[in-house]
mmCIF file of C-alpha atoms in Angstrom:
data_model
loop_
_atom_site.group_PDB
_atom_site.id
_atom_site.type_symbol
_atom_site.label_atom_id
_atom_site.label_comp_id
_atom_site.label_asym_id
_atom_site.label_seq_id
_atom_site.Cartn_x
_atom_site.Cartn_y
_atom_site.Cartn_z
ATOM 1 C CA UNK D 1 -19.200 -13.514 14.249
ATOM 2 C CA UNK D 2 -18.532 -10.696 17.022
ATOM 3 C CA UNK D 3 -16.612 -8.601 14.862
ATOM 4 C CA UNK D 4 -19.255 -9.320 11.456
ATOM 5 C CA UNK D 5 -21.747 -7.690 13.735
ATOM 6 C CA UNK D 6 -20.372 -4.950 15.375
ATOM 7 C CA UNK D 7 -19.054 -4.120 11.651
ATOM 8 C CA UNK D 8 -22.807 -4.213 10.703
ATOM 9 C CA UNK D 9 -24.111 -2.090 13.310
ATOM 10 C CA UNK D 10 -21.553 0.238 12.648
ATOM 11 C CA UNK D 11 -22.207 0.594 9.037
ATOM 12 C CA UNK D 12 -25.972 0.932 9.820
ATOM 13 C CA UNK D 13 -25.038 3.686 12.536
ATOM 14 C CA UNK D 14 -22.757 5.744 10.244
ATOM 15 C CA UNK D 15 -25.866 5.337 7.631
ATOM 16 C CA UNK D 16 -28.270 6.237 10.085
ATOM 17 C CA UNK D 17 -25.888 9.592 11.042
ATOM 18 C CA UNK D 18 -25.395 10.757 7.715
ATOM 19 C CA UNK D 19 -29.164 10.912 6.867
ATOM 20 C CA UNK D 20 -29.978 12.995 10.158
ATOM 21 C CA UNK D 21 -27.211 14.582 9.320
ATOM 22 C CA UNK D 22 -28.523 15.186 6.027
ATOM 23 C CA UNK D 23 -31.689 16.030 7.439
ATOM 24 C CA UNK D 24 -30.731 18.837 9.743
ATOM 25 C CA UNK D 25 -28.413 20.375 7.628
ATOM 26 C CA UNK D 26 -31.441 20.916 5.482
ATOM 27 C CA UNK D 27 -33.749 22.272 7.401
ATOM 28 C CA UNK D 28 -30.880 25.184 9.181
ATOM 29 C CA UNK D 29 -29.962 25.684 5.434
ATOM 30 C CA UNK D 30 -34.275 25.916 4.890
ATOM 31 C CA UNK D 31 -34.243 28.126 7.507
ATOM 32 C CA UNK D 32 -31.838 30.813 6.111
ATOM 33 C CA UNK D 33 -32.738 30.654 2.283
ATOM 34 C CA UNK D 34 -36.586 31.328 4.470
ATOM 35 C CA UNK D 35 -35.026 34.647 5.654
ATOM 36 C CA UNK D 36 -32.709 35.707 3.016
ATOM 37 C CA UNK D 37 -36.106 35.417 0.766
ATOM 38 C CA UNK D 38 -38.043 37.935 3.118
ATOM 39 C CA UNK D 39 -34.898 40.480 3.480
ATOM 40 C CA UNK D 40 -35.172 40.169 -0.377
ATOM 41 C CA UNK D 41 -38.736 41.279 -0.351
ATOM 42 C CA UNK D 42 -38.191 43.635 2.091
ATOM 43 C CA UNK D 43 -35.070 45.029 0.009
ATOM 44 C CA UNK D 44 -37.471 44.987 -3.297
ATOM 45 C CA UNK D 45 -39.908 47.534 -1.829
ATOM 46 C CA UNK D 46 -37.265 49.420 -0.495
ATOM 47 C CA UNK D 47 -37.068 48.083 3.333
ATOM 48 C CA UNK D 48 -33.822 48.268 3.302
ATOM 49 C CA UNK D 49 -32.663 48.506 7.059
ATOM 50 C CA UNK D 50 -35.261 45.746 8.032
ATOM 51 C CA UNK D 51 -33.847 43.870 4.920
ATOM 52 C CA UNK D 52 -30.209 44.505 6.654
ATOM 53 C CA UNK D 53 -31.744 43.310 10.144
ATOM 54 C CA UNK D 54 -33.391 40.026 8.544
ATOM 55 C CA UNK D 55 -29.407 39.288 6.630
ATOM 56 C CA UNK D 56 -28.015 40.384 10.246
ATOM 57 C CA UNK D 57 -29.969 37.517 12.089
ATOM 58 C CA UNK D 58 -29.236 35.092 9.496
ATOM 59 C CA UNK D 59 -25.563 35.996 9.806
ATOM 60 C CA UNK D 60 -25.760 35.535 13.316
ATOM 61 C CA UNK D 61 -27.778 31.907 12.918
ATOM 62 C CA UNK D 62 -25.354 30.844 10.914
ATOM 63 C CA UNK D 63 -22.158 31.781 12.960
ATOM 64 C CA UNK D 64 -23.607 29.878 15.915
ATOM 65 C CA UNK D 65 -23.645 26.795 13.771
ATOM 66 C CA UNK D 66 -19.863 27.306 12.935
ATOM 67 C CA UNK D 67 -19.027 24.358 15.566
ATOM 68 C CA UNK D 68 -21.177 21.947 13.618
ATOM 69 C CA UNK D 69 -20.117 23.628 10.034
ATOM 70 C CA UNK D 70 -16.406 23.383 10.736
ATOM 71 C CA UNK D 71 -16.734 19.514 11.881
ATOM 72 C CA UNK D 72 -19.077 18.860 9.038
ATOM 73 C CA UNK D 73 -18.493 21.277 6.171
ATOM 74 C CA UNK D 74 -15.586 22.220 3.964
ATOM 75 C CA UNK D 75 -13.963 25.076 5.558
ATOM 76 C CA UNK D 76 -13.657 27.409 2.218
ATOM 77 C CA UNK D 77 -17.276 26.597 1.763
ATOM 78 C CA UNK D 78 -18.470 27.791 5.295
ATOM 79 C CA UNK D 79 -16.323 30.954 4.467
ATOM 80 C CA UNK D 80 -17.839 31.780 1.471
ATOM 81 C CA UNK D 81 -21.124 31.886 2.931
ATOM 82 C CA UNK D 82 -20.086 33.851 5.752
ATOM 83 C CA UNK D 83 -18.601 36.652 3.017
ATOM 84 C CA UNK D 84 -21.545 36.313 1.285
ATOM 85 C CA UNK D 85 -23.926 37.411 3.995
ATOM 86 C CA UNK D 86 -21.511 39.989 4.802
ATOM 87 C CA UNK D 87 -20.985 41.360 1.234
ATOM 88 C CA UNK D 88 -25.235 41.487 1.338
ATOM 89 C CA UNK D 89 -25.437 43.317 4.223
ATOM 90 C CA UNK D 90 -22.643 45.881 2.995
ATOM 91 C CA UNK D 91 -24.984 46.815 -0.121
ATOM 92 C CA UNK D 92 -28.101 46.707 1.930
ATOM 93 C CA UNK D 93 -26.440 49.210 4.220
ATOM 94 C CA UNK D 94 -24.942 51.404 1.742
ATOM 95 C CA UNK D 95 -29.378 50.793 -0.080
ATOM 96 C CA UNK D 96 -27.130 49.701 -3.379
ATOM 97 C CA UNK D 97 -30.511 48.646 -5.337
ATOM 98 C CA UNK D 98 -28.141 47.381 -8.070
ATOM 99 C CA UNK D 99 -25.933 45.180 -6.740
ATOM 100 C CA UNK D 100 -28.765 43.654 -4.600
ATOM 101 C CA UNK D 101 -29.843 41.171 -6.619
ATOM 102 C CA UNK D 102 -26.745 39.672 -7.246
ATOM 103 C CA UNK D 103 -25.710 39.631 -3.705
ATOM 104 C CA UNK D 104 -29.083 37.790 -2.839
ATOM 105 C CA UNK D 105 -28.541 34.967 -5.660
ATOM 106 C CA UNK D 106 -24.549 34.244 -4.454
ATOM 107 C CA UNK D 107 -25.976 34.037 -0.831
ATOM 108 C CA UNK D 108 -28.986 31.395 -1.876
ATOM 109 C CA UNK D 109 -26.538 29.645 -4.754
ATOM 110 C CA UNK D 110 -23.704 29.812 -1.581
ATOM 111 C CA UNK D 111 -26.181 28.272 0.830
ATOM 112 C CA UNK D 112 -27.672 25.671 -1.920
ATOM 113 C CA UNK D 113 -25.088 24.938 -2.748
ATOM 114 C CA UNK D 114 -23.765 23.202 1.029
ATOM 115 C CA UNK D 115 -27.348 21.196 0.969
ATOM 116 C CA UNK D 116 -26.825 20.026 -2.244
ATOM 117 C CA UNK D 117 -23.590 18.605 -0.943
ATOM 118 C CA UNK D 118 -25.086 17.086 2.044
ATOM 119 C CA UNK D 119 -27.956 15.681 -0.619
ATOM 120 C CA UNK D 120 -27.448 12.338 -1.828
ATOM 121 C CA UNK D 121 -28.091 13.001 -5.583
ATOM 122 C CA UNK D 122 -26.777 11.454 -8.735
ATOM 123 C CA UNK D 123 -25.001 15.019 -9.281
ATOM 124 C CA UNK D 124 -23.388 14.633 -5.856
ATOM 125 C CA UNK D 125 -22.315 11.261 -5.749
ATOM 126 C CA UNK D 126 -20.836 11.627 -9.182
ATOM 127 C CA UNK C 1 0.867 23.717 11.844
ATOM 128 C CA UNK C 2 -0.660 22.962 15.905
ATOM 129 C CA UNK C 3 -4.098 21.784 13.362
ATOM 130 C CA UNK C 4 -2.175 19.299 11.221
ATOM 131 C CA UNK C 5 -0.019 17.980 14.585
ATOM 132 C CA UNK C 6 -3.308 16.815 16.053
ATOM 133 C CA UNK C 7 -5.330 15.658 13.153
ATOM 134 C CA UNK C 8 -1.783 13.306 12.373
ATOM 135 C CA UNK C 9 -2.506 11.851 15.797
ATOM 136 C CA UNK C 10 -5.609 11.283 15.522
ATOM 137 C CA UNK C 11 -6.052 9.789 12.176
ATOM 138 C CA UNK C 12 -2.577 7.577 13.083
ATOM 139 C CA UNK C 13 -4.712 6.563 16.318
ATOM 140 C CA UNK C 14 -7.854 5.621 14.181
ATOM 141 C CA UNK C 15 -5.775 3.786 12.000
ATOM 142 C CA UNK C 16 -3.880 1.689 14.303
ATOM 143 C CA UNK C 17 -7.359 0.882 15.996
ATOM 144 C CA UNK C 18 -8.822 -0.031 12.618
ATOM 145 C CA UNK C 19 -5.703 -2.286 11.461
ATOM 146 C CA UNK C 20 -5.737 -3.971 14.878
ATOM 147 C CA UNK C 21 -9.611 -4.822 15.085
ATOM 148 C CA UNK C 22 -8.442 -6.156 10.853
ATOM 149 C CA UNK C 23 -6.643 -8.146 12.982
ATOM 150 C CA UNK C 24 -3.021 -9.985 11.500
ATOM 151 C CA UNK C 25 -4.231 -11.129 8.340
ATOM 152 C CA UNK C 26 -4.186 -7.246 7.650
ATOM 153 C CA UNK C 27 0.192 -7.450 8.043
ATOM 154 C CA UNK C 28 0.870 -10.256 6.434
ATOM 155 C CA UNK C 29 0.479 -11.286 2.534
ATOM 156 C CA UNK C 30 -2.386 -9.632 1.713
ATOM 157 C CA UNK C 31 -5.621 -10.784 -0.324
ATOM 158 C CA UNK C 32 -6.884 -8.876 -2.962
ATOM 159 C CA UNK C 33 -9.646 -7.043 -0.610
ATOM 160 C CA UNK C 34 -7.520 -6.452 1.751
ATOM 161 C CA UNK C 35 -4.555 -5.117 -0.160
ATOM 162 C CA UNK C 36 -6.980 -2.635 -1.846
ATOM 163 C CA UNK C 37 -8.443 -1.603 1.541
ATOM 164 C CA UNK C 38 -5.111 -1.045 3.003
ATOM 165 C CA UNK C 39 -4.043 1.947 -0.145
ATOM 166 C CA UNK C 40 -7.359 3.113 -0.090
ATOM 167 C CA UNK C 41 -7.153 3.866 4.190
ATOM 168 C CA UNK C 42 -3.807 4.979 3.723
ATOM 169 C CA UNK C 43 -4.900 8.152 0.749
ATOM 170 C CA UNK C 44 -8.046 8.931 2.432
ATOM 171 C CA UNK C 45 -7.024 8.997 5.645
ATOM 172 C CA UNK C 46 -3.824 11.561 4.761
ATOM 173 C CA UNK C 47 -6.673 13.923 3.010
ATOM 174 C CA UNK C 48 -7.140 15.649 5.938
ATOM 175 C CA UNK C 49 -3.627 15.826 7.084
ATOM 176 C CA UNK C 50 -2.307 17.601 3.992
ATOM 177 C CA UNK C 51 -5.392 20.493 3.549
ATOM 178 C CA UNK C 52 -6.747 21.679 7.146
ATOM 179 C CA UNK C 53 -9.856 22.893 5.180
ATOM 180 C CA UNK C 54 -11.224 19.755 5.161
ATOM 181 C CA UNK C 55 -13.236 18.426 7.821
ATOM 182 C CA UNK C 56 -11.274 15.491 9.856
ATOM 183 C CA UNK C 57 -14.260 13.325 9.514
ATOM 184 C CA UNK C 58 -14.116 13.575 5.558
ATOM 185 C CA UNK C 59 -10.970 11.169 6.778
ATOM 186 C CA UNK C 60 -12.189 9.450 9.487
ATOM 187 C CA UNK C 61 -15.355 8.115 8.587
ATOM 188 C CA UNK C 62 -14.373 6.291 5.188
ATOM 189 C CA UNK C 63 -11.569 4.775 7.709
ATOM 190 C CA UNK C 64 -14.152 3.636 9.410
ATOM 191 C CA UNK C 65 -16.630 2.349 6.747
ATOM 192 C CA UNK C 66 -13.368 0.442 5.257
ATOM 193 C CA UNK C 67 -12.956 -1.048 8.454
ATOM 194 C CA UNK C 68 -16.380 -2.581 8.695
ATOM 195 C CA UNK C 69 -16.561 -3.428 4.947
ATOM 196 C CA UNK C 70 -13.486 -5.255 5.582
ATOM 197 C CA UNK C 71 -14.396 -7.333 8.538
ATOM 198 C CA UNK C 72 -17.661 -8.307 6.764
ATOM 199 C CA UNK C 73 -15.406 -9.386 3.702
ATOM 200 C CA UNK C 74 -13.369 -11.361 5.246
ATOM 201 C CA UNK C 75 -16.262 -12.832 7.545
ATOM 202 C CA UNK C 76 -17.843 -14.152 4.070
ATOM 203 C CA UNK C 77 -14.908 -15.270 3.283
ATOM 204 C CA UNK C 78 -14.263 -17.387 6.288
ATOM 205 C CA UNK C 79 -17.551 -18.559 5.848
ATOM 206 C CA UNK C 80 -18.710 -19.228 2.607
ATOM 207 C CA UNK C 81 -16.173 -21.062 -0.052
ATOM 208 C CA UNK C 82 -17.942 -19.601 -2.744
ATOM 209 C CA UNK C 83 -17.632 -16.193 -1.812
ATOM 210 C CA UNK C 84 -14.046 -16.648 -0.965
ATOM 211 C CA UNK C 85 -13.587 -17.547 -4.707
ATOM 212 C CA UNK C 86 -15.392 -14.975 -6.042
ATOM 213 C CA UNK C 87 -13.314 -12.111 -3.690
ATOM 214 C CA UNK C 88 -10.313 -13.998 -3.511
ATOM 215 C CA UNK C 89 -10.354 -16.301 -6.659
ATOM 216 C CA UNK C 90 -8.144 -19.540 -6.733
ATOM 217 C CA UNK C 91 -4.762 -20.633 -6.275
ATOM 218 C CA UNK C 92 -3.247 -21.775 -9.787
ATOM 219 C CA UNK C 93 -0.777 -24.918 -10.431
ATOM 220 C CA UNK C 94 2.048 -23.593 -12.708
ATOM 221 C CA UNK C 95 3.924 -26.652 -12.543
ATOM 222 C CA UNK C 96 2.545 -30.427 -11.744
ATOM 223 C CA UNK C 97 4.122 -33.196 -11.801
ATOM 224 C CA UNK C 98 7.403 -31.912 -12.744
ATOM 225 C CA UNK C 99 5.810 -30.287 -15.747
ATOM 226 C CA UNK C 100 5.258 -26.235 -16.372
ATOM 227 C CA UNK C 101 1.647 -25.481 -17.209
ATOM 228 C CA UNK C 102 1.767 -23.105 -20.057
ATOM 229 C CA UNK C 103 -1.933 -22.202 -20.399
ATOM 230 C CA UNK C 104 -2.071 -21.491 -16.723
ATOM 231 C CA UNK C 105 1.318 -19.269 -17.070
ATOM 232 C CA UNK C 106 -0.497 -17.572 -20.011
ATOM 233 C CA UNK C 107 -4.135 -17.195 -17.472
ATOM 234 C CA UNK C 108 -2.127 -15.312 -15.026
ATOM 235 C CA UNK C 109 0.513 -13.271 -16.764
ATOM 236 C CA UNK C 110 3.385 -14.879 -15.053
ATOM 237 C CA UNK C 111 6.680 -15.067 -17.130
ATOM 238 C CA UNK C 112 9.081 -18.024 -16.843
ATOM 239 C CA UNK C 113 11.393 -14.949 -15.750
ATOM 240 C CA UNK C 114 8.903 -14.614 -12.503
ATOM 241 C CA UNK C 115 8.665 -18.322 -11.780
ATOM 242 C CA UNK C 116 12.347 -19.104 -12.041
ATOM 243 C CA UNK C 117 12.953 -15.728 -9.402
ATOM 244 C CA UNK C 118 10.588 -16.947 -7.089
ATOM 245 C CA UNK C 119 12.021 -20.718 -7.308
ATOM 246 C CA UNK C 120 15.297 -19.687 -6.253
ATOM 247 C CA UNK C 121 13.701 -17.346 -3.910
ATOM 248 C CA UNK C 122 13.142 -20.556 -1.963
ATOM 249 C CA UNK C 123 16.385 -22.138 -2.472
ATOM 250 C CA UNK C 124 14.916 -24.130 -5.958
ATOM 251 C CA UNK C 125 17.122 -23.589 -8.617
ATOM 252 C CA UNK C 126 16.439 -27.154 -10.680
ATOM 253 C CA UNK C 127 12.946 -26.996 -12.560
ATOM 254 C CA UNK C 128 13.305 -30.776 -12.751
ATOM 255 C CA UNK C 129 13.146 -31.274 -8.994
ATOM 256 C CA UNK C 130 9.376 -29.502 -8.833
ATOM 257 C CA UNK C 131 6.811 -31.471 -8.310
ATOM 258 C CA UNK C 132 3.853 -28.540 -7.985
ATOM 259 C CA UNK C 133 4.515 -24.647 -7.723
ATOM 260 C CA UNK C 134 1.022 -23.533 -6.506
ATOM 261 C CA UNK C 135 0.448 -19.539 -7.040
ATOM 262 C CA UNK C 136 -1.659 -18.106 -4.573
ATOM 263 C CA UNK C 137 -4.258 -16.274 -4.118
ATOM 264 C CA UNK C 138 -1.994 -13.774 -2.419
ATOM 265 C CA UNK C 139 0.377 -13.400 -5.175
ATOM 266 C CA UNK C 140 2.827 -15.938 -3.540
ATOM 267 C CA UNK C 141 4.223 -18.993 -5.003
ATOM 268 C CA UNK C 142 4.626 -22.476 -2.819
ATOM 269 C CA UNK C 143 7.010 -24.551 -4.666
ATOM 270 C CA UNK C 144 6.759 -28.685 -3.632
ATOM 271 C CA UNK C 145 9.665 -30.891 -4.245
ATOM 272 C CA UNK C 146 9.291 -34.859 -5.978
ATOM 273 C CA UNK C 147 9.411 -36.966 -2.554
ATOM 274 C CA UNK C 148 12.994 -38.591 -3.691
ATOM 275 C CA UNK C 149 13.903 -34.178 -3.722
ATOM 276 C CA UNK C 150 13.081 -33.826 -0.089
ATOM 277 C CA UNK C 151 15.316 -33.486 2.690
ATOM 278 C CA UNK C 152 15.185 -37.140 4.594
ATOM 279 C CA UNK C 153 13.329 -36.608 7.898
ATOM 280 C CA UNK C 154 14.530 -38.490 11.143
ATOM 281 C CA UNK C 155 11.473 -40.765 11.011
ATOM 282 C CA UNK C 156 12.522 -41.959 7.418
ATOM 283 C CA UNK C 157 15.780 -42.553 9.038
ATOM 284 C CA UNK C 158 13.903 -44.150 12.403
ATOM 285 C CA UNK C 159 15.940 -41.993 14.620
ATOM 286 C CA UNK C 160 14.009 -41.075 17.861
ATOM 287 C CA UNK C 161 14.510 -37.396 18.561
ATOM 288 C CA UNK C 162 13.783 -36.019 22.136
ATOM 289 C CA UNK C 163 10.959 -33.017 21.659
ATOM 290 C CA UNK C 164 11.555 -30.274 24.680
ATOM 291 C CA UNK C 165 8.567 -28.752 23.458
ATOM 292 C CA UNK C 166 8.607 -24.856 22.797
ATOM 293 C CA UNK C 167 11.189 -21.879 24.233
ATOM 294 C CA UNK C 168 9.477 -19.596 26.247
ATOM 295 C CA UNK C 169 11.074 -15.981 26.905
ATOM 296 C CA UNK C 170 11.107 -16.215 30.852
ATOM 297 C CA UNK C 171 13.159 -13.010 31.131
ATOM 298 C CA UNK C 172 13.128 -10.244 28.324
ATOM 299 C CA UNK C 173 15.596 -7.681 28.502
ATOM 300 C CA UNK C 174 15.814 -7.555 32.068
ATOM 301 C CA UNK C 175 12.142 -8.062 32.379
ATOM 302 C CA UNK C 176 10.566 -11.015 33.487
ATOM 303 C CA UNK C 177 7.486 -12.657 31.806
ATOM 304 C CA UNK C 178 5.493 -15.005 34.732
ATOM 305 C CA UNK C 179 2.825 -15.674 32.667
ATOM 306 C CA UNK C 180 5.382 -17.213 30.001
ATOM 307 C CA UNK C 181 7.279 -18.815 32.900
ATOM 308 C CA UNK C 182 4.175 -20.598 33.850
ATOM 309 C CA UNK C 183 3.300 -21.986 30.417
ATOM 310 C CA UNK C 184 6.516 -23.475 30.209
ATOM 311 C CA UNK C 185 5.689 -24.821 33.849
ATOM 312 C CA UNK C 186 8.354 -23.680 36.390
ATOM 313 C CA UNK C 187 8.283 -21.149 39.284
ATOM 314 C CA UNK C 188 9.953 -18.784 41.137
ATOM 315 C CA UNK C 189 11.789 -21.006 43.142
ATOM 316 C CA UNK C 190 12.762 -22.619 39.857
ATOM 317 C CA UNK C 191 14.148 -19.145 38.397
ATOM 318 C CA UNK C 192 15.680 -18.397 41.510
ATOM 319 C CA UNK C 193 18.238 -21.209 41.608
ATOM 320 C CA UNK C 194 18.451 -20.781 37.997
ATOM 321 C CA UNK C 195 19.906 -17.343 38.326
ATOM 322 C CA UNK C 196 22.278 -18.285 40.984
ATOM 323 C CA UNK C 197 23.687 -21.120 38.859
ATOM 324 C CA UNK C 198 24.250 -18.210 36.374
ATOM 325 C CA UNK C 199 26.040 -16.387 38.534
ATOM 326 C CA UNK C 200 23.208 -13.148 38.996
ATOM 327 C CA UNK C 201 20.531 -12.251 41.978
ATOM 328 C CA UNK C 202 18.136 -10.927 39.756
ATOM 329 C CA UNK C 203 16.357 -10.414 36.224
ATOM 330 C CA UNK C 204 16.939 -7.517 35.507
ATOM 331 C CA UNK C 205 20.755 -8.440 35.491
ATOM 332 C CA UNK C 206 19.519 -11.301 32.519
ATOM 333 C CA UNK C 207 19.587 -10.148 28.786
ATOM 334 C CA UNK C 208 17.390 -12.922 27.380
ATOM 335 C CA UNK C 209 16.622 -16.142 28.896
ATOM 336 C CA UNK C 210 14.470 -18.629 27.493
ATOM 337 C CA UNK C 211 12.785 -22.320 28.830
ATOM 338 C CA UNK C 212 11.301 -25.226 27.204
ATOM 339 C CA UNK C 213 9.157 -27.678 29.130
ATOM 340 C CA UNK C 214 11.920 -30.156 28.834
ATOM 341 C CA UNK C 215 14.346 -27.680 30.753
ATOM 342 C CA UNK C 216 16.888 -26.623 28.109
ATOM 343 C CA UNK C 217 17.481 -23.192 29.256
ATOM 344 C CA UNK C 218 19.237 -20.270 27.409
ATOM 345 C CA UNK C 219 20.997 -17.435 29.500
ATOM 346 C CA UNK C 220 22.375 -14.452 28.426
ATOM 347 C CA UNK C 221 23.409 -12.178 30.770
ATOM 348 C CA UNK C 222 23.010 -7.775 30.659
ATOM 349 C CA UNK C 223 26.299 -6.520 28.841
ATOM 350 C CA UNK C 224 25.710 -3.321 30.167
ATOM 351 C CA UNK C 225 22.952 -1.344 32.241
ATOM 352 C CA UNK C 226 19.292 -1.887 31.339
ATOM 353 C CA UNK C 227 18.236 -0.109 27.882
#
């Protein structure tokens, strides 16, 4: 009966971790989709060094999660997001208007698309 | 390559620790749950070891979820008949009475071919000397001779045969085992006069030796220095 228990408490404990896990890897991923969406409004009026600032701090949020990311994350997909953020800031510093855009929708889709991992939805489990 | 070294160790660490909490029925002939839990540890758990991209818990914790589905498996099963035939199903009688059972043959998809190989498997080569062959649940089959079949016991043949009771490894490879010395019920003054009359001084100068409560002793001495 020991073993049927500590079996069940287990199960409930990995349970339990995967939802805060879920949970906080949410709201850091919240966090930085909240910032990359006010460099982008900065960027649309033409702000673009506080735009570059704004992609700079979320760069630097997200490297000093890369303990947690690396234990928790797919490696290629913590990279991509990390190229992502730098490709942005590359066209914010060079004020490429064009390419902007773009580079803002692979950084949110990039980001999204970790949290949709870490969501437990009938597109992820499938 | 330093990456893969230590994620080897540490997912062959977390399974060893899983298998042994399994406990034994987890090494020997394996139910259906368990059999299934057993590949399924073994791919996931390698995941890890062969891309270093992937986190080491995307190995480690279905390991460990197996482990504690399995435990509460086979705690229902220990527990509850019904749920052991539902997991495990039931063992099937392909021969009673002397006689094969073809429908049951047909249930499980088991050719004469089979049944014949794992008759002789257990030294049965005459169909006509079966009195049940039982598959199991396991996959095995138990074959059970006629009575008239059966090798003649010393109690049919009221012959009174001294029991000594079970051989205990006293000394193991130069080692020796008090605890197992104990069980059997001697001492060291008991295992020092055995050596002498052995012709050593000490156990590490003893191969094997074994004791049963009755005293039978078996000594075989080191060929050559300890390995």
């Amino acid at each position: 009966m020991r073993r049927e228990i500590f079996a069940g408490v287990l199960l409930l404990l990995i349970l339990a971790g995967s939802i805060m896990n879920s949970k906080y890897a949410g709201g850091q991923i919240d966090d930085l989709l909240e910032t990359l969406d006010e460099s982008k409004q900065l960027a649309e009026i033409g702000s673009y060094a506080e735009a570059e600032e704004l992609v700079a701090s979320a760069l630097e949020h997200w490297e000093s999660l890369s303990v947690y990311t690396h234990i928790m994350i797919r490696h290629s997909s913590v990279d991509d997001v990390t190229n992502c953020l730098y490709d942005l800031m590359s066209f914010l510093g060079s004020a490429d208007g064009g390419a902007l855009r773009g580079a803002y929708s692979k950084a949110e889709s990039c980001l999204k698309g970790i949290m949709e991992i870490e969501r437990v939805t009938l597109q992820s489990v499938f | 390559m330093a990456i893969i070294f230590l994620r080897t160790i540490i997912v062959l660490v977390a399974i060893i620790i899983s298998m042994r909490i399994m406990g034994k029925r987890q090494l020997g002939d394996l139910e259906l749950s368990e059999l299934v839990v057993g590949i399924l540890i073994a791919n996931l758990a390698s995941q890890p070891l062969q891309d270093i991209g992937i986190p080491l818990i995307n190995g480690l914790v279905p390991v460990v979820t197996l482990l504690c589905f399995e435990l509460l498996i086979t705690g229902g099963i220990v527990k509850s008949v019904t749920f052991r035939r539902i997991i495990c199903g039931r063992p099937s009688i392909l021969i009673k009475d002397g006689r094969v059972i073809q429908t049951e043959m047909h249930k499980n998809r088991f050719t004469l071919d089979e049944l014949s190989e794992e008759l002789r498997r257990q030294g049965n080569y005459d169909f006509s000397k079966i009195k049940y062959a039982i598959l199991e649940t396991d996959g095995s089959l138990n074959a059970i001779l006629f009575p008239a079949e059966m090798p003649v016991t010393a109690s049919q043949m009221n012959i009174e045969v001294e029991d000594n009771g079970f051989p205990f490894i006293v000394i193991n490879n130069g080692v020796l085992l008090p605890r197992n010395m104990e069980q059997a019920g001697f001492d060291n003054k008991w295992l020092k006069k055995t050596l002498k009359s052995n012709g050593v001084k000490e156990p590490s100068e003893v191969y094997l030796m074994t004791v049963n409560p009755g005293g039978q002793v078996y000594f075989c001495p080191m060929e050559c220095e300890k390995r």
